Each structure stands twice: as C-alpha cells, then as structure tokens.
XYZ file of C-alpha atoms in Angstrom:
708
model
C -8.569 1.818 27.347
C -7.110 2.798 30.740
C -9.963 5.187 31.447
C -12.622 2.625 30.663
C -10.708 -0.052 32.537
C -11.644 1.595 35.839
C -15.184 2.605 34.951
C -16.718 -0.719 35.926
C -15.527 -0.052 39.470
C -17.267 3.325 39.378
C -20.640 1.686 38.745
C -20.094 -1.276 41.090
C -21.323 -0.366 44.599
C -19.636 -3.407 46.132
C -16.183 -2.519 44.896
C -13.580 -0.908 47.091
C -13.428 2.883 46.684
C -10.324 3.876 44.734
C -8.003 6.446 46.345
C -8.085 8.709 43.265
C -11.227 9.766 41.406
C -12.341 12.275 38.775
C -15.760 13.787 39.568
C -18.111 15.893 37.496
C -20.439 18.443 39.106
C -22.859 20.854 37.501
C -22.699 24.301 39.193
C -25.517 24.911 41.706
C -26.007 21.146 42.051
C -25.315 18.972 45.096
C -24.762 15.874 42.920
C -21.280 14.714 41.949
C -21.019 12.196 39.128
C -17.975 9.906 39.165
C -16.178 9.853 35.803
C -13.115 7.704 36.502
C -11.041 6.273 39.312
C -7.515 4.995 39.736
C -5.289 3.194 42.186
C -2.384 5.649 41.787
C -1.697 9.252 40.868
C -0.052 8.110 37.611
C -3.126 6.115 36.609
C -5.607 8.897 37.346
C -3.357 11.387 35.510
C -3.520 9.213 32.404
C -7.315 9.226 32.662
C -7.317 13.010 33.033
C -5.090 13.435 29.976
C -7.457 11.240 27.952
C -10.436 13.362 29.032
C -8.611 16.587 28.155
C -7.688 15.286 24.725
C -10.980 13.624 23.776
C -13.801 15.275 25.733
C -13.027 18.664 27.289
C -12.182 20.463 24.062
C -15.703 19.635 22.883
C -17.667 20.969 25.857
C -17.443 24.625 24.809
C -20.000 24.072 22.035
C -22.861 23.400 24.491
C -25.187 26.184 25.591
C -25.978 24.985 29.120
C -24.403 23.054 31.983
C -27.238 20.522 31.854
C -26.386 19.735 28.223
C -22.759 19.219 29.215
C -23.755 16.833 32.003
C -26.041 14.818 29.720
C -23.367 14.596 27.054
C -20.605 13.505 29.459
C -22.861 10.902 31.076
C -23.889 9.529 27.685
C -20.302 9.467 26.485
C -18.928 7.622 29.521
C -21.789 5.112 29.521
C -21.210 4.469 25.837
C -17.513 3.806 26.448
C -18.332 1.433 29.303
C -20.749 -0.462 27.078
C -18.270 -0.624 24.216
C -15.426 -1.835 26.417
C -17.728 -4.468 27.850
C -18.990 -5.736 24.531
C -15.497 -6.787 23.442
C -15.394 -8.266 19.983
C -18.808 -8.503 18.384
C -18.296 -11.840 16.756
C -21.584 -13.661 16.805
C -20.065 -17.031 17.632
C -18.188 -15.704 20.692
C -20.889 -13.805 22.558
C -24.322 -14.476 21.045
C -26.263 -12.736 23.837
C -24.514 -9.373 23.540
C -24.495 -9.524 19.782
C -28.196 -10.389 19.707
C -28.946 -7.368 21.900
C -27.091 -5.057 19.508
C -28.687 -6.743 16.501
C -32.209 -6.238 17.910
C -31.540 -2.515 18.416
C -30.141 -2.294 14.895
C -33.166 -4.000 13.326
C -35.658 -2.012 15.415
C -34.079 1.396 14.754
C -33.462 1.217 11.007
C -35.918 -1.255 9.464
C -33.446 -2.450 6.827
C -34.022 -5.643 4.778
C -33.865 -8.865 6.788
C -30.828 -10.116 4.863
C -28.755 -7.083 5.931
C -25.870 -8.436 8.041
C -24.684 -6.402 11.046
C -20.896 -6.629 11.304
C -20.248 -4.558 14.455
C -21.136 -1.288 16.195
C -19.354 1.427 18.172
C -20.138 4.153 20.675
C -19.328 7.581 19.231
C -20.520 11.155 18.770
C -22.162 12.436 15.596
C -21.742 16.145 14.929
C -24.938 17.893 13.955
C -23.758 21.404 13.258
C -21.503 22.407 16.149
C -23.116 20.142 18.738
C -22.133 16.459 19.205
C -24.837 13.844 19.684
C -23.811 10.750 21.610
C -25.067 7.481 20.117
C -24.165 4.265 18.321
C -22.590 3.764 14.905
C -23.673 0.503 13.236
C -21.594 -1.018 10.418
C -23.390 -3.575 8.252
C -22.593 -5.147 4.891
C -24.340 -2.463 2.819
C -24.920 0.493 5.142
C -23.343 2.824 7.667
C -26.029 3.730 10.219
C -26.133 5.972 13.292
C -28.761 6.253 16.027
C -29.011 8.644 18.966
C -31.788 9.474 21.411
C -30.697 12.201 23.818
C -32.718 14.836 25.682
C -35.845 13.778 23.797
C -34.224 14.299 20.384
C -33.917 11.331 18.033
C -31.294 11.220 15.284
C -31.304 8.473 12.682
C -28.845 8.306 9.792
C -28.481 5.636 7.077
C -25.776 5.890 4.384
C -25.182 3.266 1.703
C -21.504 2.338 1.378
C -21.614 2.745 -2.414
C -22.826 6.359 -2.047
C -19.771 7.455 -0.052
C -17.479 9.710 -2.098
C -14.967 10.474 0.668
C -13.908 8.588 3.784
C -11.012 9.939 5.839
C -9.636 10.515 9.306
C -9.391 14.219 10.060
C -8.949 16.713 12.897
C -9.538 20.393 13.635
C -9.648 22.789 16.581
C -12.791 21.269 18.103
C -12.457 17.672 16.888
C -9.081 16.306 17.929
C -9.630 13.188 15.824
C -12.702 12.220 13.844
C -13.922 10.261 10.830
C -15.260 12.337 7.946
C -17.829 10.751 5.626
C -19.074 12.556 2.521
C -22.183 11.162 0.826
C -24.280 12.835 -1.870
C -22.518 16.126 -1.216
C -23.252 16.100 2.536
C -20.491 15.977 5.149
C -20.857 13.836 8.266
C -18.390 13.781 11.166
C -18.090 11.055 13.816
C -15.721 11.371 16.779
C -14.838 10.186 20.289
C -14.271 6.557 19.371
C -12.568 4.344 21.900
C -10.529 2.720 19.086
C -10.707 5.061 16.096
C -8.097 3.230 13.992
C -9.935 -0.077 14.298
C -13.242 1.596 13.409
C -11.798 3.406 10.397
C -10.142 0.234 9.102
C -13.461 -1.629 9.091
C -15.306 1.289 7.488
C -12.637 1.445 4.790
C -12.933 -2.288 4.123
C -16.727 -2.218 3.808
C -16.669 0.861 1.554
C -14.018 -0.724 -0.686
C -16.019 -3.927 -1.013
C -19.096 -1.942 -2.028
C -17.102 -0.254 -4.809
C -15.672 -3.577 -5.961
C -19.164 -5.036 -6.059
C -20.199 -2.205 -8.394
C -17.228 -2.156 -10.761
C -15.779 -5.657 -10.615
C -18.800 -7.864 -10.119
C -17.202 -10.999 -11.554
C -14.225 -10.943 -9.178
C -16.483 -10.108 -6.252
C -18.797 -13.023 -6.985
C -15.831 -15.388 -7.217
C -14.765 -14.388 -3.698
C -16.558 -16.948 -1.540
C -16.349 -14.845 1.631
C -17.389 -11.451 0.270
C -20.096 -12.849 -1.979
C -21.886 -14.385 1.016
C -22.782 -11.662 3.568
C -23.228 -14.299 6.272
C -19.483 -14.995 6.049
C -18.521 -11.355 6.702
C -17.514 -10.800 10.331
C -15.641 -8.091 12.178
C -12.730 -10.395 12.901
C -12.668 -11.665 9.320
C -12.619 -8.148 7.881
C -9.860 -7.038 10.249
C -7.767 -10.112 9.461
C -8.252 -9.616 5.737
C -7.337 -5.919 5.941
C -4.173 -6.631 7.918
C -3.131 -9.344 5.451
C -3.698 -7.027 2.479
C -1.657 -4.263 4.122
C 1.079 -6.756 4.992
C 1.310 -8.139 1.440
C 1.248 -4.665 -0.118
C 3.911 -3.232 2.195
C 6.389 -6.079 1.681
C 5.382 -6.723 -1.978
C 4.488 -10.348 -1.319
C 2.143 -12.587 -3.333
C -1.503 -11.701 -2.683
C -2.158 -15.205 -1.389
C -0.009 -14.608 1.707
C -2.004 -14.329 4.940
C -0.631 -12.564 7.996
C -0.523 -15.136 10.801
C 1.424 -13.525 13.642
C 2.855 -10.144 14.632
C 5.554 -9.770 17.303
C 7.000 -6.538 18.648
C 10.748 -6.971 18.946
C 14.193 -5.572 18.186
C 16.367 -6.493 15.191
C 20.147 -6.237 15.401
C 21.469 -4.117 12.511
C 25.113 -5.229 12.181
C 26.369 -2.500 9.832
C 25.019 0.242 12.143
C 25.738 -1.599 15.412
C 22.371 -0.968 17.047
C 19.026 -2.662 17.699
C 16.093 -1.194 15.800
C 12.604 -1.507 17.268
C 9.777 -2.743 15.075
C 7.430 -5.593 14.260
C 8.127 -9.089 13.017
C 5.316 -10.241 10.718
C 4.946 -13.918 9.865
C 2.892 -15.478 7.063
C 2.797 -18.958 5.539
C 6.020 -18.489 3.570
C 7.744 -15.338 4.845
C 9.222 -13.717 7.943
C 9.275 -9.935 7.552
C 10.397 -7.057 9.738
C 9.730 -3.317 9.538
C 11.202 -0.798 11.963
C 8.993 1.674 13.794
C 11.644 3.943 15.277
C 12.352 6.113 12.241
C 15.314 4.078 10.966
C 13.370 2.970 7.839
C 14.801 -0.526 8.044
C 12.974 -3.537 6.620
C 13.831 -7.158 5.900
C 12.053 -9.934 3.982
C 13.123 -13.515 4.731
C 11.477 -16.210 2.572
C 11.234 -19.484 4.479
C 12.715 -21.168 1.400
C 15.966 -19.340 2.247
C 16.029 -20.296 5.954
C 18.453 -23.030 7.022
C 18.247 -22.670 10.795
C 16.168 -21.178 13.616
C 17.687 -21.060 17.103
C 17.186 -19.552 20.527
C 19.795 -16.855 21.082
C 20.540 -15.233 24.424
C 17.521 -16.444 26.473
C 17.950 -13.546 28.917
C 16.995 -11.169 26.079
C 14.405 -13.571 24.621
C 16.387 -13.816 21.399
C 15.630 -15.627 18.140
C 18.330 -16.211 15.518
C 17.382 -17.009 11.905
C 20.105 -18.210 9.510
C 19.737 -18.152 5.722
C 21.404 -19.822 2.749
C 23.302 -16.598 2.146
C 25.156 -17.211 5.424
C 23.402 -14.274 7.057
C 22.049 -14.546 10.596
C 19.200 -12.250 11.639
C 19.019 -11.741 15.405
C 15.713 -10.677 16.954
C 15.482 -9.887 20.682
C 12.775 -9.108 23.246
C 10.427 -11.458 21.406
C 7.414 -12.414 23.475
C 6.943 -16.207 23.778
C 10.211 -16.633 21.880
C 10.549 -20.339 22.714
C 7.161 -21.178 21.182
C 8.022 -19.006 18.171
C 11.298 -20.866 17.607
C 9.472 -24.196 17.748
C 6.812 -23.035 15.258
C 9.358 -21.577 12.842
C 11.404 -24.774 12.923
C 8.310 -26.725 11.891
C 7.544 -24.211 9.125
C 11.097 -24.228 7.808
C 11.249 -27.992 7.984
C 8.298 -28.124 5.601
C 9.892 -25.459 3.418
C 13.135 -27.445 3.193
C 11.628 -30.679 1.899
C 13.377 -32.095 -1.223
C 10.579 -31.005 -3.544
C 10.634 -27.483 -2.143
C 14.397 -27.170 -2.545
C 14.117 -27.932 -6.255
C 11.381 -25.343 -6.610
C 13.377 -22.588 -4.974
C 16.450 -22.863 -7.150
C 14.967 -20.177 -9.401
C 14.788 -17.755 -6.497
C 17.205 -15.028 -5.606
C 20.096 -16.508 -3.682
C 22.656 -14.515 -1.775
C 25.276 -17.177 -2.450
C 25.568 -16.415 -6.153
C 27.258 -13.410 -7.680
C 24.002 -12.417 -9.353
C 20.971 -13.233 -7.195
C 18.712 -13.370 -10.234
C 20.640 -16.065 -12.111
C 18.558 -19.194 -12.587
C 19.971 -22.572 -11.771
C 21.274 -23.911 -15.070
C 19.725 -27.348 -14.751
C 16.389 -25.970 -13.622
C 16.366 -23.472 -16.479
C 16.960 -26.165 -19.079
C 14.337 -28.444 -17.584
C 11.760 -25.677 -17.351
C 12.219 -24.509 -20.932
C 12.085 -27.974 -22.509
C 11.286 -27.659 -26.226
C 10.797 -23.920 -25.996
C 14.492 -23.121 -25.426
C 14.717 -21.638 -28.919
C 11.780 -19.305 -28.446
C 12.056 -17.948 -24.890
C 14.792 -15.330 -24.675
C 17.230 -15.767 -21.794
C 18.951 -12.383 -22.130
C 17.811 -8.846 -21.450
C 17.581 -6.983 -24.759
C 19.869 -4.216 -23.524
C 22.765 -6.678 -23.154
C 22.259 -7.718 -26.791
C 21.732 -4.297 -28.371
C 23.894 -2.183 -26.090
C 26.721 -4.301 -24.642
C 29.059 -2.364 -22.376
C 32.627 -1.940 -23.578
C 34.774 -2.597 -20.524
C 37.930 -1.216 -22.160
C 36.717 2.102 -23.601
C 35.394 3.951 -20.576
C 34.319 7.524 -21.231
C 33.250 9.905 -18.453
C 29.684 8.604 -18.422
C 30.799 4.987 -18.207
C 33.155 5.898 -15.369
C 30.224 7.414 -13.474
C 28.235 4.267 -14.202
C 31.039 2.135 -12.755
C 31.099 4.358 -9.667
C 27.354 3.751 -9.228
C 27.930 0.016 -9.510
C 30.668 0.251 -6.893
C 28.306 2.069 -4.506
C 25.784 -0.744 -4.858
C 28.464 -3.409 -4.405
C 29.521 -1.751 -1.144
C 25.863 -1.728 -0.088
C 25.566 -5.443 -0.913
C 28.625 -6.242 1.208
C 27.229 -4.288 4.170
C 23.516 -5.086 3.916
C 23.353 -8.369 2.022
C 22.733 -9.266 -1.608
C 19.449 -10.769 -2.658
C 15.898 -11.036 -1.453
C 16.865 -10.965 2.258
C 18.998 -7.824 2.099
C 18.503 -5.051 4.661
C 16.545 -2.221 3.044
C 17.283 1.160 4.587
C 17.324 4.858 3.781
C 20.708 4.322 2.097
C 19.071 1.852 -0.305
C 16.430 4.395 -1.220
C 19.020 7.147 -1.705
C 20.881 4.993 -4.228
C 17.625 4.234 -6.064
C 16.870 7.965 -6.348
C 20.288 8.501 -7.966
C 19.376 5.926 -10.614
C 20.113 2.195 -10.636
C 23.112 1.180 -12.797
C 22.229 -0.374 -16.158
C 23.823 -3.708 -15.244
C 21.819 -4.056 -11.996
C 18.513 -2.582 -13.114
C 16.695 -5.789 -14.067
C 17.910 -7.619 -10.964
C 16.833 -4.858 -8.573
C 13.499 -4.249 -10.304
C 12.739 -7.921 -9.762
C 13.795 -7.669 -6.125
C 12.011 -4.457 -5.115
C 8.768 -5.311 -6.930
C 8.518 -8.708 -5.241
C 8.397 -10.415 -8.651
C 11.377 -12.517 -7.570
C 9.102 -14.291 -5.072
C 6.400 -14.961 -7.671
C 8.980 -16.426 -10.025
C 10.519 -18.583 -7.294
C 7.110 -19.989 -6.365
C 6.177 -20.850 -9.965
C 9.132 -22.493 -11.753
C 8.380 -23.380 -15.367
C 5.043 -21.536 -15.256
C 5.940 -18.921 -17.868
C 7.271 -21.475 -20.340
C 4.056 -23.482 -20.042
C 1.986 -20.331 -20.611
C 3.972 -19.515 -23.744
C 3.346 -23.009 -25.101
C -0.387 -22.788 -24.394
C -0.938 -19.203 -25.540
C 1.068 -18.988 -28.763
C -1.190 -19.530 -31.740
C -4.387 -18.604 -29.900
C -6.599 -16.038 -31.597
C -8.621 -13.675 -29.411
C -9.528 -10.007 -29.293
C -6.537 -9.495 -26.991
C -4.066 -11.130 -29.391
C -5.426 -9.035 -32.275
C -4.866 -5.857 -30.256
C -1.383 -7.031 -29.253
C -0.392 -7.621 -32.894
C -1.639 -4.164 -33.807
C 0.454 -2.472 -31.094
C 3.675 -4.520 -31.261
C 5.520 -2.157 -33.593
C 4.245 0.937 -31.793
C 6.243 0.027 -28.682
C 9.461 2.086 -28.572
C 9.489 1.893 -32.403
C 12.802 3.717 -32.846
C 14.735 1.621 -30.359
C 16.908 -0.898 -32.255
C 15.729 -3.751 -30.007
C 12.204 -3.352 -31.386
C 13.238 -2.922 -34.989
C 14.177 -6.605 -35.055
C 12.249 -9.837 -34.789
C 14.076 -10.703 -31.547
C 12.538 -7.855 -29.578
C 9.135 -8.015 -31.275
C 8.845 -11.775 -30.698
C 9.782 -11.483 -27.023
C 7.226 -8.692 -26.575
C 4.556 -10.776 -28.317
C 5.244 -13.804 -26.098
C 5.119 -11.853 -22.824
C 1.933 -9.934 -23.674
C 0.161 -12.983 -25.104
C 1.138 -15.130 -22.114
C -0.173 -12.504 -19.705
C -3.455 -12.141 -21.619
C -3.817 -15.923 -21.400
C -3.032 -15.915 -17.665
C -5.424 -13.092 -16.804
C -8.310 -12.922 -19.298
C -10.116 -10.392 -17.080
C -7.449 -7.867 -18.009
C -6.334 -9.503 -21.233
C -4.500 -6.685 -22.940
C -4.745 -2.946 -22.470
C -2.966 -0.216 -24.398
C 0.035 1.055 -22.430
C 0.952 -2.487 -21.373
C 3.020 -2.765 -24.566
C 5.047 0.358 -23.753
C 5.702 -0.741 -20.175
C 6.609 -4.308 -21.189
C 9.033 -3.045 -23.848
C 11.068 -1.250 -21.194
C 10.918 -4.267 -18.874
C 12.342 -6.450 -21.668
C 15.245 -4.055 -22.170
C 16.580 -4.728 -18.683
C 15.134 -8.087 -17.614
C 15.185 -11.554 -19.081
C 11.968 -12.564 -20.774
C 10.578 -14.646 -17.903
C 11.582 -11.942 -15.426
C 9.829 -9.305 -17.562
C 6.667 -11.426 -17.465
C 6.698 -11.609 -13.656
C 7.441 -7.883 -13.436
C 4.356 -7.269 -15.574
C 2.344 -9.516 -13.229
C 3.589 -7.537 -10.218
C 2.642 -4.214 -11.821
C -0.796 -5.231 -13.120
C -1.961 -7.332 -10.187
C -0.294 -5.824 -7.114
C 1.367 -2.469 -7.608
C -1.228 -0.908 -9.944
C -4.385 -2.980 -9.391
C -7.355 -2.197 -11.659
C -5.221 0.024 -13.914
C -5.098 -2.158 -16.998
C -8.699 -3.072 -17.667
C -11.470 -1.563 -19.752
C -12.592 0.822 -17.026
C -9.080 1.694 -15.694
C -10.730 2.275 -12.302
C -7.420 2.141 -10.424
C -5.891 4.875 -12.578
C -8.984 7.066 -12.209
C -8.907 6.679 -8.416
C -5.230 7.656 -8.263
C -5.909 10.604 -10.548
C -8.583 11.778 -8.107
C -5.936 11.545 -5.378
C -3.586 13.505 -7.645
C -6.186 16.252 -8.094
C -6.610 16.481 -4.317
C -2.832 16.757 -3.860
C -2.779 19.589 -6.404
C -5.482 21.415 -4.428
C -3.439 21.086 -1.242
C 0.085 21.757 -2.539
C -0.521 23.969 -5.599
C -3.647 25.992 -4.691
C -2.776 28.835 -7.070
C -2.920 26.375 -9.966
C -6.272 25.081 -8.753
C -7.655 28.624 -8.594
C -6.451 29.327 -12.137
C -7.962 26.219 -13.741
C -11.660 26.381 -14.512
C -11.902 22.592 -14.772
C -9.779 20.227 -12.671
C -10.453 17.358 -15.088
C -7.691 18.854 -17.253
C -5.140 17.339 -14.885
C -6.799 13.927 -15.171
C -6.805 13.965 -18.960
C -3.222 15.166 -19.300
C -1.790 12.899 -16.592
C -3.518 9.627 -17.529
C -0.562 8.515 -19.651
C 1.822 9.451 -16.823
C 0.128 6.930 -14.555
C -0.503 4.174 -17.109
C 3.041 4.169 -18.533
C 4.995 5.448 -15.498
C 6.056 8.504 -17.568
C 7.662 6.235 -20.209
C 5.381 7.617 -22.943
C 6.300 11.257 -22.264
C 9.933 11.183 -21.128
C 13.041 10.211 -23.104
C 13.848 6.561 -22.409
C 17.132 7.298 -20.597
C 15.200 9.496 -18.131
C 12.070 7.361 -17.905
C 13.958 4.324 -16.599
C 15.024 6.337 -13.538
C 11.336 6.958 -12.816
C 10.667 3.225 -13.138
C 13.499 2.616 -10.634
C 11.703 4.754 -8.047
C 8.319 3.232 -8.858
C 9.496 -0.307 -8.150
C 10.931 0.843 -4.816
C 8.252 3.306 -3.626
C 5.172 2.315 -5.631
C 2.575 4.776 -6.927
C 3.785 7.389 -4.420
C 6.790 7.991 -6.686
C 4.510 8.798 -9.654
C 2.285 11.129 -7.617
C 5.292 12.994 -6.216
C 6.921 13.386 -9.622
C 3.644 14.588 -11.155
C 3.372 17.345 -8.539
C 6.996 18.356 -9.105
C 6.469 18.575 -12.879
C 3.510 20.923 -12.377
C 5.442 22.961 -9.814
C 8.387 23.345 -12.228
C 6.037 24.766 -14.854
C 3.617 26.651 -12.623
C 4.406 30.144 -13.918
C 3.951 29.120 -17.544
C 0.798 27.152 -16.729
C -0.702 30.156 -14.926
C -0.186 32.259 -18.050
C -1.887 29.720 -20.357
C -5.193 30.797 -21.875
C -6.536 27.313 -22.642
C -5.883 23.603 -22.146
C -4.108 23.168 -25.486
C -1.517 25.763 -24.545
C -0.965 24.055 -21.172
C -0.442 20.685 -22.877
C 2.160 22.273 -25.166
C 4.010 23.707 -22.152
C 4.186 20.298 -20.487
C 5.251 18.487 -23.674
C 8.107 20.941 -24.210
C 9.167 20.463 -20.615
C 9.271 16.671 -20.970
C 11.367 16.989 -24.141
C 13.865 19.073 -22.175
C 14.368 16.465 -19.435
C 17.772 14.801 -19.768
C 19.875 12.228 -17.980
C 23.388 13.605 -18.094
C 24.834 10.426 -16.579
C 23.114 7.942 -18.905
C 25.574 5.603 -20.672
C 23.055 4.848 -23.449
C 24.285 5.733 -26.967
C 22.845 8.883 -28.623
C 20.916 6.825 -31.186
C 18.887 5.163 -28.448
C 18.341 8.422 -26.571
C 17.195 10.325 -29.647
C 14.895 7.507 -30.652
C 12.994 7.827 -27.402
C 12.023 11.465 -27.799
C 8.424 11.846 -28.861
C 8.891 15.273 -30.373
C 11.509 16.406 -32.845
C 10.670 20.036 -32.227
C 13.596 21.922 -30.783
C 12.687 23.014 -27.284
C 13.544 26.441 -25.892
C 13.014 25.102 -22.381
C 16.170 24.947 -20.216
C 17.458 21.421 -19.702
C 16.381 19.668 -16.501
C 18.212 16.600 -15.228
C 15.958 13.706 -14.236
C 17.995 12.949 -11.104
C 17.479 16.513 -9.845
C 13.779 16.301 -10.687
C 13.333 13.037 -8.783
C 15.398 14.242 -5.835
C 13.258 17.370 -5.581
C 10.077 15.291 -5.736
C 11.293 13.352 -2.691
C 11.982 16.419 -0.556
C-alpha cells in the first residue's frame, strides 16, 4: 500500500517532485521511467523492499529488456488502478464499477445474469513468464484477461470445477494463488492484497460446492440464492463472521460487528498480551497475536459493568458476574466503545434476559454447569420423570472417596491441577484459555470435570444458555413420532457401547433414544446417521442429558459440519485433507500404496466417531477431550501419528486386508494406564477379543506425540 500511495504523484505533472525516487531504465535507452517516490529515505526504502520482494525476483524469467520494461510498466499501472478503484461495491462508486463491468462483459461474453463481484490487478503465469492483467471474480466464474505486447490471454474457470485452491510460494513466486481445474494448474501472483483476494475466492468456491451438494440449504439462504445480493463487502463480512464464530465456538448466528487491536492484561502472568478484541451481538472475545496463545470469551449475559480505565492508556474495564475484571488498553476510540458496550450490556441485563441466562455457566458457582434449580424445574415441567438430570457415569461408576488406589490418587492430582488453573485463570465460560489449559487437556481431563469442560470448550454451554427449556420441549414433541430416522435409531440403540453397563439398562437406552430422536426432530436435514449413536453414548456417560444434546448439536452443526448426512461430504473433504497430509509427512507410505483411497476407507470411522469405534473407551475419551478443545485438527494429527507408529509394518503389508489387521491390532493395544474406570468397563469397550502381540501404547503418550 505504501508503494502505491505515492504512485499518483508520479503520474501527476502538477505535483511537487519528491526528494527520493525509484527509476527504471532499459540499457541503451535515454528514457527513465519513474516507479515510485517518497518524502523520506525510510519511505523510499520501504518501497524498494516491496519491489525486491514482489517484482525483482520475477524479472529473470524474461528474455529481453523490452519485455521487462513492458511488464514493470503494466504491473505498476495495474497497482495504481487497483488502489484507485477502492472497494468495488456498486452502490458506492457506480462509475468505476460500471467501467470494470463493461470490460468484464465485453471480454468474456458470459450470460447476462452473471454478477461481477470484484476484480484485481495481478499476473497470470503462462509457463515461466508472467502476464500482467485483470482477475475478475463473479458469482459462477473466475476469469482472467490480459492483452500485452499484442498477445491476448483469456481464461474462464467455473468455481464448481476447481479441485484445489491454495496460497503457495516457490523460488520465483514469493506468494501466489494456485488454482487447479480439470487437471490443469493455474498460478496468479503479484496481488496488492493477496489475503483479501484469496478470502473472496475461497468464499465463492465454497458457495459453488454448497450449491451442488446442499441445494436445499443454499436455496433457503436469501443472500446466496439471489446473485444480485452478493457483493464484495457482503462476502468479506460473511467470511469474517464465519471465521470468528468457528474460532471462538460461538453460535452460527453471531455476526462480527467490530474488531479492535488492543492489549489485554493477563493477571496471573503479570503482562499485557497484544491481540484483537472481537465484538458480536452477544459476545466480547479476545485472541492474542503475540504467540502467548491466550484467548477469552465474555458473553454479554455475564457482564455487570463496563468502565473507562486509565484514560492515558485508553483503557476499557469489563466486569463479570464471576467478579473478574478484564482490562483492555490501547483501544482506539475507547470512549465510544465503552458507551456502545454499556448500551449492549444494558439490553443483555433486562429482567427477561437474566432469567434466560441462569442456565449458563456461572463463575460464581462451584460447578459452572449446574443449572439453577428453579429454572430446571420450570423447564422440565411434566417431563421431570423422563429427562435424566445425571451423567450416566455418576450412576454406573460412582467414585469411592474413601478407597483411593494409585489410579484414583492420580485422578485426584489431575483434579487438583485443574482447580489451581481455575483459581488462576477463572472458572467458567469467561476463563482465560492459554497453553497451560491445552497442556492439561492433552494429559486427559479428569472424569469428574469431563462433561463440564466438554460443554465449555465446544461452545455448547452458550447454545444451552440461549435456549432454556428448548430440549425438554423437543423431547415432548418428538417422542412417539414415527419416521425413517426413528426406525433407524431404534435399530441402533442397543449397538451403542453394548457391553457398557449403562447401555444394558433401560436408563441409558431411554436417554440415548430421547437425545437422538430430539435431534432428528430438530434437524430433519440430517435426521439420524449411523455413528451418531456411538458418539452420543459417550456424551451421555459424562454429561447430563440436556448437555449431551447440546454437545451433539455443537458437533453436528459447527465442529463437524456436513459429516452426519447421507453424503457425508464434510468427512470426505477432511479425508482428502488427511490423504494430502500423508503425502507430505509420510511420503514413503504414499509410495508404497498403490491406491490412496485405502486411507479414506480405513479412516472413515476414525473421523465419524472420533476414534471411539476403534479405541477402548478409556482411551477414546482422551481423544474426545482434545477434539473439543482443538477441533478436527486433533483427529488429523492423531491419525498421522497412528500411521507413523505402524509405518514399518504397513510397508511390509502385501494387501489392504493385511494393513487393516495391523491397524486393528494396534488399536487393541492402546491403553490408558491412568484411567480410574473399572476393568469391566474397560474390557467391554474393546472391539476385539483376540490377544494382541503388539506392545502396549499409552494414549497420553500417543496424543502428546501427535501434538509435537
């Protein structure tokens, strides 16, 4: 941006000549062409560094000095034009947008209804030579046009034909966008704002895929279904909101409203961490950007006060019901922000809202997940006898506080570590989340805290707080209904952890039936999919019934979208990512396998059940711990580690069946030496009774290695 900021002065003959300039001259020519100018040595040095990084490394591919001159001139003019065009939102600058639209329509001859979203100056690489031109992004196509030195280049790619879209770099291209379509590779580089361009391309490509595979949802989206509503600003705003909600595990309905760079005081470390404060309708969130891995989520329902703190440092102090004060400093326009947040929190603290938030996590209580007693009774009404209010593990495996063996002592030590963390970093939805939090998760969450922390890290606690009484109403409406989904649920009920005592009784089976039937009623597009029963069974072991329902919602609708439907598109996409990771990190395994689809077929259950279907239950729950904290990344990392552990045996396998046997024996050998679960429960979770000759592997070591 700095380079282009001075280029207008270069072309303006009436402007004052800057004291520092960068000139380009072709050898044997008397003509100097001005590239950039600056008012100081520092400014011109920044321009020079930009040219070195983005332009000079490319010039070696040209055969003649004249070609270099033409390319540099075209590149600089393109950057000037792009900087001048600003945001191509039709309503803001109709003249400039109309000019770009006319070029787009004239060059490509696409259907009249094709909507141009925006366009960028860039270089398209044809072989080893870059061609300067314009990249046009429309609702259905990616198009490029260049006319340089008498050569015309025209490229049109449909978004739904793109098989790979990524940012990449190599020796010649410092940073470029790689597009693969119908087996052909296309590279675009030298963007003024490559991240912005890539974000929009990603959005448009994703929408094209959704239109193909999820037509009903796409048509119900009023904005995406009508191309006239799709704008550059709208797409960017939508992308940022989706990233915001996914990162902080917030309800999908949350829209990112404001972002402020600032510092957050971290009291237990006694330092200010730099990052961004992100504000939506119902949440104030912060994520550090200085490597400290610190994040905070503050629901407005928990806020009791917003004040100006230390005006000299532009400070904002936010107090919560848990008697915690979060202090942000160096906040731009902090006075206006305080005023806006006070209005927001005033609305969030209305009498009706206070009643609704009593089901939320509260730092004041000993257990942040305990529901307010009065609210719980009111919400359950006549269904109090049917909806279970206890996690099944507390019923079928109560802890004996008096008889503590070595494993129970270790479990108590884990609990103590978490209690110390809660004292230092807060307890509940607004706790500080840091590297220490993640380290404790990797070690395995204690049995007594597992349900509470799953609810917290998945964001399900926020869904439950926003919808008091919703689950009970769903149970009342859904029980007794007869659909294809309910028939499939009934068929699979007794196949879910069948040897665990909790699911050998009507208590566990009935709770599982209610949760699965209620979810199928809530989301008929998904309804019920095999593997949901296995996952929900484990959720019910550690979470109360309503909590298990909201955990299932978080998994199916946010954390693993498009996994649990007829096409399992989400799982197939992540398996393609998994195959690519294998190619990069385990190339010898890739070379050995004649067909990479083997990994997809063998790992499908890993993704759909979070390894619950292949690991003993006492080990699988540790994987679920990491999944709720890190998301699908935890499953991908563990999958790679499993293959790496067995790579020598896999390389000696003669066929797929032998490789499957190797992996099954490995999974049977995975143990959890610190698990306090009784042997009957542990043995009941093993899928194979065959004695394994594989050396025992502890799940904690396996997970720790996958994180290195």
